[in-house]
mmCIF file of C-alpha atoms in Angstrom:
data_model
loop_
_atom_site.group_PDB
_atom_site.id
_atom_site.type_symbol
_atom_site.label_atom_id
_atom_site.label_comp_id
_atom_site.label_asym_id
_atom_site.label_seq_id
_atom_site.Cartn_x
_atom_site.Cartn_y
_atom_site.Cartn_z
ATOM 1 C CA MET A 1 20.259 6.903 15.506
ATOM 2 C CA GLU A 2 20.893 10.208 13.922
ATOM 3 C CA ASN A 3 24.722 9.398 13.156
ATOM 4 C CA LEU A 4 23.046 6.975 10.357
ATOM 5 C CA HIS A 5 21.921 7.251 7.001
ATOM 6 C CA THR A 6 19.157 5.709 5.090
ATOM 7 C CA TYR A 7 18.736 6.455 1.450
ATOM 8 C CA ILE A 8 15.972 5.169 -0.990
ATOM 9 C CA PHE A 9 16.844 5.238 -4.614
ATOM 10 C CA ILE A 10 14.051 5.350 -7.098
ATOM 11 C CA GLY A 11 13.858 5.759 -11.015
ATOM 12 C CA ARG A 12 13.148 3.926 -14.194
ATOM 13 C CA SER A 13 15.206 1.555 -15.754
ATOM 14 C CA GLY A 14 18.441 3.128 -16.906
ATOM 15 C CA CYS A 15 18.305 6.210 -14.768
ATOM 16 C CA GLY A 16 21.948 5.659 -13.049
ATOM 17 C CA LYS A 17 20.744 4.581 -9.621
ATOM 18 C CA GLY A 18 23.726 2.344 -9.031
ATOM 19 C CA THR A 19 26.294 5.079 -10.371
ATOM 20 C CA GLN A 20 24.422 7.290 -7.893
ATOM 21 C CA VAL A 21 24.785 5.007 -4.974
ATOM 22 C CA GLU A 22 27.880 4.266 -5.383
ATOM 23 C CA LYS A 23 29.300 8.183 -5.708
ATOM 24 C CA LEU A 24 27.258 9.493 -2.851
ATOM 25 C CA ALA A 25 28.586 6.062 -0.902
ATOM 26 C CA GLU A 26 32.235 7.092 -2.037
ATOM 27 C CA HIS A 27 31.486 11.043 -1.274
ATOM 28 C CA LEU A 28 30.386 9.931 2.441
ATOM 29 C CA THR A 29 33.359 7.826 2.461
ATOM 30 C CA GLN A 30 35.745 10.543 1.668
ATOM 31 C CA LYS A 31 33.983 12.888 4.509
ATOM 32 C CA GLY A 32 34.564 10.158 6.923
ATOM 33 C CA VAL A 33 30.819 9.674 7.604
ATOM 34 C CA ILE A 34 30.888 6.027 6.021
ATOM 35 C CA ASN A 35 33.886 4.400 8.281
ATOM 36 C CA ALA A 36 35.256 1.215 10.333
ATOM 37 C CA GLU A 37 32.105 1.674 12.772
ATOM 38 C CA HIS A 38 29.676 2.627 10.605
ATOM 39 C CA ALA A 39 30.090 0.829 7.072
ATOM 40 C CA TRP A 40 27.047 0.856 4.627
ATOM 41 C CA LEU A 41 25.120 -2.269 3.053
ATOM 42 C CA ARG A 42 23.035 -1.658 -0.668
ATOM 43 C CA VAL A 43 19.825 -3.335 -0.275
ATOM 44 C CA GLU A 44 19.375 -3.959 -3.800
ATOM 45 C CA THR A 45 16.281 -6.375 -5.388
ATOM 46 C CA GLY A 46 17.268 -7.080 -9.131
ATOM 47 C CA ALA A 47 20.704 -8.083 -7.766
ATOM 48 C CA ARG A 48 19.353 -10.374 -5.435
ATOM 49 C CA PHE A 49 16.497 -12.007 -7.896
ATOM 50 C CA ARG A 50 19.592 -12.817 -10.338
ATOM 51 C CA GLU A 51 21.693 -14.419 -7.504
ATOM 52 C CA ILE A 52 18.070 -16.467 -6.873
ATOM 53 C CA VAL A 53 18.008 -17.690 -10.505
ATOM 54 C CA GLU A 54 21.828 -19.070 -10.554
ATOM 55 C CA THR A 55 20.590 -21.282 -7.415
ATOM 56 C CA GLY A 56 18.741 -23.599 -9.969
ATOM 57 C CA GLY A 57 15.235 -24.848 -8.747
ATOM 58 C CA TYR A 58 11.422 -24.353 -9.706
ATOM 59 C CA THR A 59 11.323 -20.644 -8.270
ATOM 60 C CA ALA A 60 14.214 -19.951 -9.789
ATOM 61 C CA LYS A 61 12.761 -21.020 -13.004
ATOM 62 C CA MET A 62 9.624 -18.955 -12.784
ATOM 63 C CA LEU A 63 12.039 -16.086 -11.214
ATOM 64 C CA LYS A 64 14.158 -16.168 -14.187
ATOM 65 C CA GLU A 65 11.135 -16.196 -16.871
ATOM 66 C CA GLY A 66 9.466 -13.446 -15.288
ATOM 67 C CA ILE A 67 12.824 -11.455 -15.326
ATOM 68 C CA GLU A 68 13.195 -12.645 -19.279
ATOM 69 C CA ARG A 69 9.767 -11.299 -20.068
ATOM 70 C CA GLY A 70 10.240 -7.881 -18.214
ATOM 71 C CA ASP A 71 7.388 -8.494 -15.718
ATOM 72 C CA ARG A 72 7.360 -6.667 -12.304
ATOM 73 C CA LEU A 73 7.655 -9.688 -9.871
ATOM 74 C CA PRO A 74 5.450 -10.112 -7.149
ATOM 75 C CA ASP A 75 6.003 -8.187 -4.020
ATOM 76 C CA ASN A 76 6.090 -10.846 -1.435
ATOM 77 C CA PHE A 77 9.160 -12.014 -3.276
ATOM 78 C CA ALA A 78 11.104 -8.679 -3.359
ATOM 79 C CA ILE A 79 9.481 -7.949 0.477
ATOM 80 C CA TRP A 80 11.103 -10.936 1.166
ATOM 81 C CA THR A 81 15.033 -10.749 -0.431
ATOM 82 C CA TRP A 82 15.292 -7.238 1.356
ATOM 83 C CA THR A 83 14.168 -8.804 4.566
ATOM 84 C CA GLY A 84 16.258 -11.523 4.575
ATOM 85 C CA PHE A 85 19.023 -9.490 3.756
ATOM 86 C CA LEU A 86 18.584 -7.199 6.494
ATOM 87 C CA PHE A 87 17.950 -9.808 8.954
ATOM 88 C CA ASP A 88 21.172 -11.625 7.634
ATOM 89 C CA LYS A 89 23.615 -8.574 7.151
ATOM 90 C CA PHE A 90 22.457 -5.638 9.067
ATOM 91 C CA THR A 91 24.199 -5.344 12.885
ATOM 92 C CA GLY A 92 22.333 -1.501 13.532
ATOM 93 C CA SER A 93 25.322 -0.029 12.396
ATOM 94 C CA GLU A 94 25.260 0.400 8.762
ATOM 95 C CA HIS A 95 24.044 3.270 6.866
ATOM 96 C CA ILE A 96 21.552 1.541 4.350
ATOM 97 C CA PHE A 97 20.964 2.299 0.637
ATOM 98 C CA CYS A 98 18.057 1.062 -1.132
ATOM 99 C CA ASP A 99 18.894 0.746 -4.772
ATOM 100 C CA GLY A 100 15.752 0.394 -6.759
ATOM 101 C CA CYS A 101 13.258 -0.610 -4.293
ATOM 102 C CA PRO A 102 10.535 -0.515 -3.325
ATOM 103 C CA ARG A 103 8.377 -1.289 -6.598
ATOM 104 C CA SER A 104 4.950 -0.638 -6.096
ATOM 105 C CA LEU A 105 3.012 0.838 -2.997
ATOM 106 C CA LEU A 106 2.626 -2.162 -0.874
ATOM 107 C CA GLU A 107 6.637 -2.672 -0.921
ATOM 108 C CA ALA A 108 6.991 0.871 0.194
ATOM 109 C CA GLN A 109 4.332 0.144 3.060
ATOM 110 C CA ALA A 110 6.369 -2.873 3.829
ATOM 111 C CA LEU A 111 9.496 -0.949 4.088
ATOM 112 C CA ASP A 112 7.970 1.801 6.235
ATOM 113 C CA TRP A 113 7.681 -1.025 9.011
ATOM 114 C CA LEU A 114 10.672 -2.694 8.507
ATOM 115 C CA PHE A 115 12.528 1.138 8.906
ATOM 116 C CA LYS A 116 9.936 1.458 11.749
ATOM 117 C CA PHE A 117 11.085 -1.574 13.738
ATOM 118 C CA TYR A 118 15.073 -0.550 13.118
ATOM 119 C CA ASN A 119 14.384 2.997 14.488
ATOM 120 C CA ARG A 120 15.137 4.645 11.356
ATOM 121 C CA GLU A 121 14.076 8.024 11.034
ATOM 122 C CA MET A 122 13.591 10.409 8.379
ATOM 123 C CA PRO A 123 14.712 8.450 5.375
ATOM 124 C CA THR A 124 16.206 10.348 2.731
ATOM 125 C CA ILE A 125 14.292 9.790 -0.898
ATOM 126 C CA VAL A 126 16.010 10.465 -4.106
ATOM 127 C CA TYR A 127 14.301 10.249 -7.139
ATOM 128 C CA LEU A 128 16.022 10.374 -10.350
ATOM 129 C CA ASP A 129 13.433 11.771 -12.567
ATOM 130 C CA VAL A 130 14.118 10.568 -16.504
ATOM 131 C CA SER A 131 11.648 10.987 -18.860
ATOM 132 C CA ARG A 132 9.794 7.853 -20.369
ATOM 133 C CA GLU A 133 11.609 8.524 -24.012
ATOM 134 C CA GLU A 134 15.015 9.516 -22.566
ATOM 135 C CA THR A 135 14.673 6.371 -20.472
ATOM 136 C CA LYS A 136 13.691 3.816 -23.817
ATOM 137 C CA LYS A 137 16.653 5.815 -25.786
ATOM 138 C CA ARG A 138 19.247 5.258 -23.408
ATOM 139 C CA LEU A 139 17.931 1.212 -22.905
ATOM 140 C CA LEU A 140 18.115 0.769 -26.827
ATOM 141 C CA ALA A 141 21.059 2.430 -26.637
ATOM 142 C CA ARG A 142 23.377 0.111 -24.396
ATOM 143 C CA GLY A 143 21.857 -2.587 -26.289
ATOM 144 C CA ARG A 144 21.621 -5.834 -23.807
ATOM 145 C CA ALA A 145 19.811 -9.064 -24.656
ATOM 146 C CA ASP A 146 16.512 -7.892 -22.528
ATOM 147 C CA ASP A 147 16.240 -4.418 -24.057
ATOM 148 C CA ASP A 148 14.517 -4.793 -27.087
ATOM 149 C CA ALA A 149 11.549 -2.426 -27.366
ATOM 150 C CA ASP A 150 8.263 -4.442 -26.288
ATOM 151 C CA ASP A 151 10.234 -5.424 -22.748
ATOM 152 C CA ILE A 152 11.280 -1.976 -22.500
ATOM 153 C CA ASP A 153 7.837 -0.762 -22.781
ATOM 154 C CA ARG A 154 6.120 -3.386 -20.743
ATOM 155 C CA ARG A 155 8.752 -2.331 -17.780
ATOM 156 C CA LEU A 156 8.106 1.396 -18.240
ATOM 157 C CA ASP A 157 4.473 0.581 -18.192
ATOM 158 C CA TRP A 158 4.475 -1.345 -15.099
ATOM 159 C CA PHE A 159 6.608 1.667 -13.493
ATOM 160 C CA ASP A 160 4.303 4.608 -14.634
ATOM 161 C CA ARG A 161 1.497 1.924 -12.943
ATOM 162 C CA ASP A 162 3.290 0.678 -9.753
ATOM 163 C CA VAL A 163 6.353 2.241 -9.023
ATOM 164 C CA LEU A 164 4.930 6.288 -9.516
ATOM 165 C CA PRO A 165 2.594 5.618 -6.668
ATOM 166 C CA ALA A 166 5.198 4.712 -4.207
ATOM 167 C CA VAL A 167 7.136 7.620 -5.465
ATOM 168 C CA GLU A 168 3.767 10.376 -4.415
ATOM 169 C CA TYR A 169 3.527 8.350 -1.560
ATOM 170 C CA TYR A 170 6.874 9.484 -0.832
ATOM 171 C CA ARG A 171 6.842 12.912 -1.978
ATOM 172 C CA ASN A 172 3.687 13.660 0.170
ATOM 173 C CA ASN A 173 4.763 11.743 3.555
ATOM 174 C CA PRO A 174 6.395 13.873 6.528
ATOM 175 C CA LYS A 175 8.301 10.636 7.724
ATOM 176 C CA TYR A 176 10.504 10.651 4.693
ATOM 177 C CA ARG A 177 13.221 13.814 3.048
ATOM 178 C CA PHE A 178 12.052 13.746 -0.520
ATOM 179 C CA ILE A 179 14.753 15.041 -3.235
ATOM 180 C CA GLU A 180 14.167 14.924 -6.633
ATOM 181 C CA VAL A 181 16.812 15.172 -8.993
ATOM 182 C CA ASP A 182 16.753 16.039 -12.559
ATOM 183 C CA GLY A 183 18.209 12.802 -14.215
ATOM 184 C CA GLU A 184 18.782 13.458 -17.477
ATOM 185 C CA GLN A 185 22.001 15.378 -16.534
ATOM 186 C CA SER A 186 25.552 14.270 -16.787
ATOM 187 C CA ARG A 187 26.101 11.542 -14.067
ATOM 188 C CA GLU A 188 28.496 14.019 -12.305
ATOM 189 C CA LYS A 189 25.977 16.996 -12.751
ATOM 190 C CA ILE A 190 23.448 14.411 -11.002
ATOM 191 C CA HIS A 191 26.021 13.607 -8.138
ATOM 192 C CA GLU A 192 26.573 17.416 -7.324
ATOM 193 C CA ASP A 193 23.381 18.080 -7.672
ATOM 194 C CA LEU A 194 22.451 15.907 -5.153
ATOM 195 C CA VAL A 195 25.139 16.438 -2.656
ATOM 196 C CA LYS A 196 24.007 19.734 -2.571
ATOM 197 C CA MET A 197 20.453 19.196 -1.854
ATOM 198 C CA LEU A 198 21.480 16.518 0.777
ATOM 199 C CA GLU A 199 23.898 19.516 2.848
ATOM 200 C CA ALA A 200 21.237 21.962 2.040
#
């Protein structure tokens, strides 16, 4: 499927993944790559978890408590959410944007199998590199209820422990195109650099 793109955006909390996903989708729409025939799907684990929390029930309660503690939720839940999403929404003609997933090496390997099943070749990894110190500063500045210092440290710890191995897996994997962008620039400069790298 040479004319269909698959993007995986990875980076620490607060690095601007969602913003860059939207900016790239807008850019590709303006270029006519995303169009009526080939729309785009956004696979976002965190958003799906929040939807599940709203449904009530025991599992939703446990997910809510885990999210509030800043825990990384079990791999099997994450894999189930995006597999189910694609099962329901994917027709085979869309561009795919993964926003904030995978969150571990195991999830990355599961996503491998899923893309292989769907015949999606050479997905592009977009790693927005923001230092731990800058991330903590940004998260504290936005002042959300779940952004106290302890919760932020816990999330940064599990990023370093669990997500970075997935980043390195992609960096050294010839089945993927790996692009690393300095995420400590303005959102406009990040987007500009990303587009240049994608079109190089």
